[in-house]
Coordinates of C-alpha atoms in Angstrom, one line a residue:
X1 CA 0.0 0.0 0.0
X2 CA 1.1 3.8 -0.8
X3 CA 1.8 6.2 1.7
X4 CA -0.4 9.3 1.2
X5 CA 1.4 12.4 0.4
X6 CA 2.5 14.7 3.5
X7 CA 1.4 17.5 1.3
X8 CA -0.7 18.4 -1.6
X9 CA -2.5 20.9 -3.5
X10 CA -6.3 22.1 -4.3
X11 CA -7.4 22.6 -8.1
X12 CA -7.4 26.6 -7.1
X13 CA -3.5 26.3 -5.6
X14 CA -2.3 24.2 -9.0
X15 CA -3.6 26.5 -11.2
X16 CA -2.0 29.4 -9.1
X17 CA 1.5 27.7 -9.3
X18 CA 0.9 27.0 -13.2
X19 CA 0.4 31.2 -13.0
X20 CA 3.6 31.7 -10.6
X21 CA 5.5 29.3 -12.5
X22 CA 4.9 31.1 -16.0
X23 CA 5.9 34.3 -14.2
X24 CA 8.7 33.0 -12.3
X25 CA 10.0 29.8 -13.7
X26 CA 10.7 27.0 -11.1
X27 CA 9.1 27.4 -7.1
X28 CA 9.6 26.2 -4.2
X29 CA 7.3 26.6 -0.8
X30 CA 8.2 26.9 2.5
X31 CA 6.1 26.7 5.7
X32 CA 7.8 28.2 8.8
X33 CA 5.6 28.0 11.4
X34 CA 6.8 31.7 12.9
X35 CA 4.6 34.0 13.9
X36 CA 4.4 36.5 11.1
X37 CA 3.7 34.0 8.8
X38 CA 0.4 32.2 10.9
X39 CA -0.3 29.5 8.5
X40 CA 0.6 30.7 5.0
X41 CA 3.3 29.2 3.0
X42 CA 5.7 31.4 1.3
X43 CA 6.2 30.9 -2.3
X44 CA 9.8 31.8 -3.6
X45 CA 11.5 31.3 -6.8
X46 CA 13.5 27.9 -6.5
X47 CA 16.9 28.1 -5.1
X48 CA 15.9 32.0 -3.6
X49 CA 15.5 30.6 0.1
X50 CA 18.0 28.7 1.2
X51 CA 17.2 25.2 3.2
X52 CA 19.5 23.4 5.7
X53 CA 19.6 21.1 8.6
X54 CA 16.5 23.2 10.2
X55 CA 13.7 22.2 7.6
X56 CA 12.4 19.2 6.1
X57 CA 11.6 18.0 2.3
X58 CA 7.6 16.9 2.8
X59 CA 7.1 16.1 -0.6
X60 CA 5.9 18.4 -4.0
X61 CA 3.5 20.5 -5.3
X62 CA 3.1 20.6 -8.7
X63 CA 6.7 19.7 -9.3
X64 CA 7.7 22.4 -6.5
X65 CA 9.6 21.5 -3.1
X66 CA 7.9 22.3 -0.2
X67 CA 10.1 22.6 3.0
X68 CA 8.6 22.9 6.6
X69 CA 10.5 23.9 9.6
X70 CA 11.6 21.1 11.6
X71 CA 10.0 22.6 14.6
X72 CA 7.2 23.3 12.9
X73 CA 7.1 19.4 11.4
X74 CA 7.2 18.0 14.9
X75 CA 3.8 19.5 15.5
X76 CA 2.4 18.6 12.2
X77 CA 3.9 15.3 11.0
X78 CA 0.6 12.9 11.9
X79 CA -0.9 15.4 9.3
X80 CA -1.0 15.7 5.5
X81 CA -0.9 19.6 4.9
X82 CA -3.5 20.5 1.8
X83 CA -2.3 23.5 0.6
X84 CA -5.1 26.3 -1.0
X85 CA -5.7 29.6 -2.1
X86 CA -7.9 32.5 -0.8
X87 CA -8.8 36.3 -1.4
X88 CA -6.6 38.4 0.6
X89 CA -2.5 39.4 1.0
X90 CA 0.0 36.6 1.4
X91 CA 3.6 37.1 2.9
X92 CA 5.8 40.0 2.5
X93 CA 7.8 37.9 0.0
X94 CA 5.9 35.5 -0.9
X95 CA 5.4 35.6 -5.1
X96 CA 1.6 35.2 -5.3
X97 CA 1.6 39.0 -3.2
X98 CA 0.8 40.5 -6.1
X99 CA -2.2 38.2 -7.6
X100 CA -4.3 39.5 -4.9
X101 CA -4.8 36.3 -3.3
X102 CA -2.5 33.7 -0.8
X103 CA -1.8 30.3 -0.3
X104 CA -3.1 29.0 3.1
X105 CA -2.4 26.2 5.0
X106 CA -5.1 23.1 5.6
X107 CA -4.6 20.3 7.4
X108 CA -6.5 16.4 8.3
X109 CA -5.2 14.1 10.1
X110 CA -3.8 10.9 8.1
X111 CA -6.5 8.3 7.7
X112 CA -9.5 10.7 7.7
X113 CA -9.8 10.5 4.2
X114 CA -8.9 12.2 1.2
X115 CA -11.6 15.1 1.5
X116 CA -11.3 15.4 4.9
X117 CA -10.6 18.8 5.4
X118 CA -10.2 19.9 1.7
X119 CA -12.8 22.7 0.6

């Protein structure tokens, strides 16, 4: 049997990337768990933020990294993280800024189901 994914994407998030990517060329995300951030991931170009001993690989998003804090894992790693998009500002740096909408954070717990949680 498969393991799920620790972390994947709505429709609405994919076709954001797709719009980033175009933009941008290749992403990567990173969730840091601080307290500016609440639970937005930060979209950078690949390569921008660097990633070291502190962070963990979780998986991909539409062919995009996506880091998480260590610390930040440790709270979260009996969850699969569903990442979305809504109306409002996103981080400071944080690429989709400008679009006028963010990424956000959604979580279930593993073995709730696949739409557990989703939108």
């Amino acid at each position: 049997m498969m393991e799920e994914p620790k972390v994947i994407a709505t429709e609405a998030a994919l076709a954001l990337i797709d719009k980033l990517k175009a933009k941008y060329g290749p992403l990567m995300f990173h969730q840091s768990g601080g307290c500016c951030d609440g639970s937005s991931p930060m979209c950078y170009p690949l390569g921008e933020l660097i990633v070291g001993d502190s962070d963990v690989l979780l998986g991909e998003i539409a062919g995009c990294p996506f880091y998480i804090a260590k610390a930040q894992y440790e709270y979260w790693k009996h969850t699969q993280l569903i990442i979305d998009v809504v109306p409002g500002r996103g981080g400071m740096f944080s690429l989709e800024g400008p679009e006028g909408v963010r990424f956000l954070t959604r979580s279930r717990v593993f073995g709730q189901g696949a739409d557990a949680g989703a939108p």
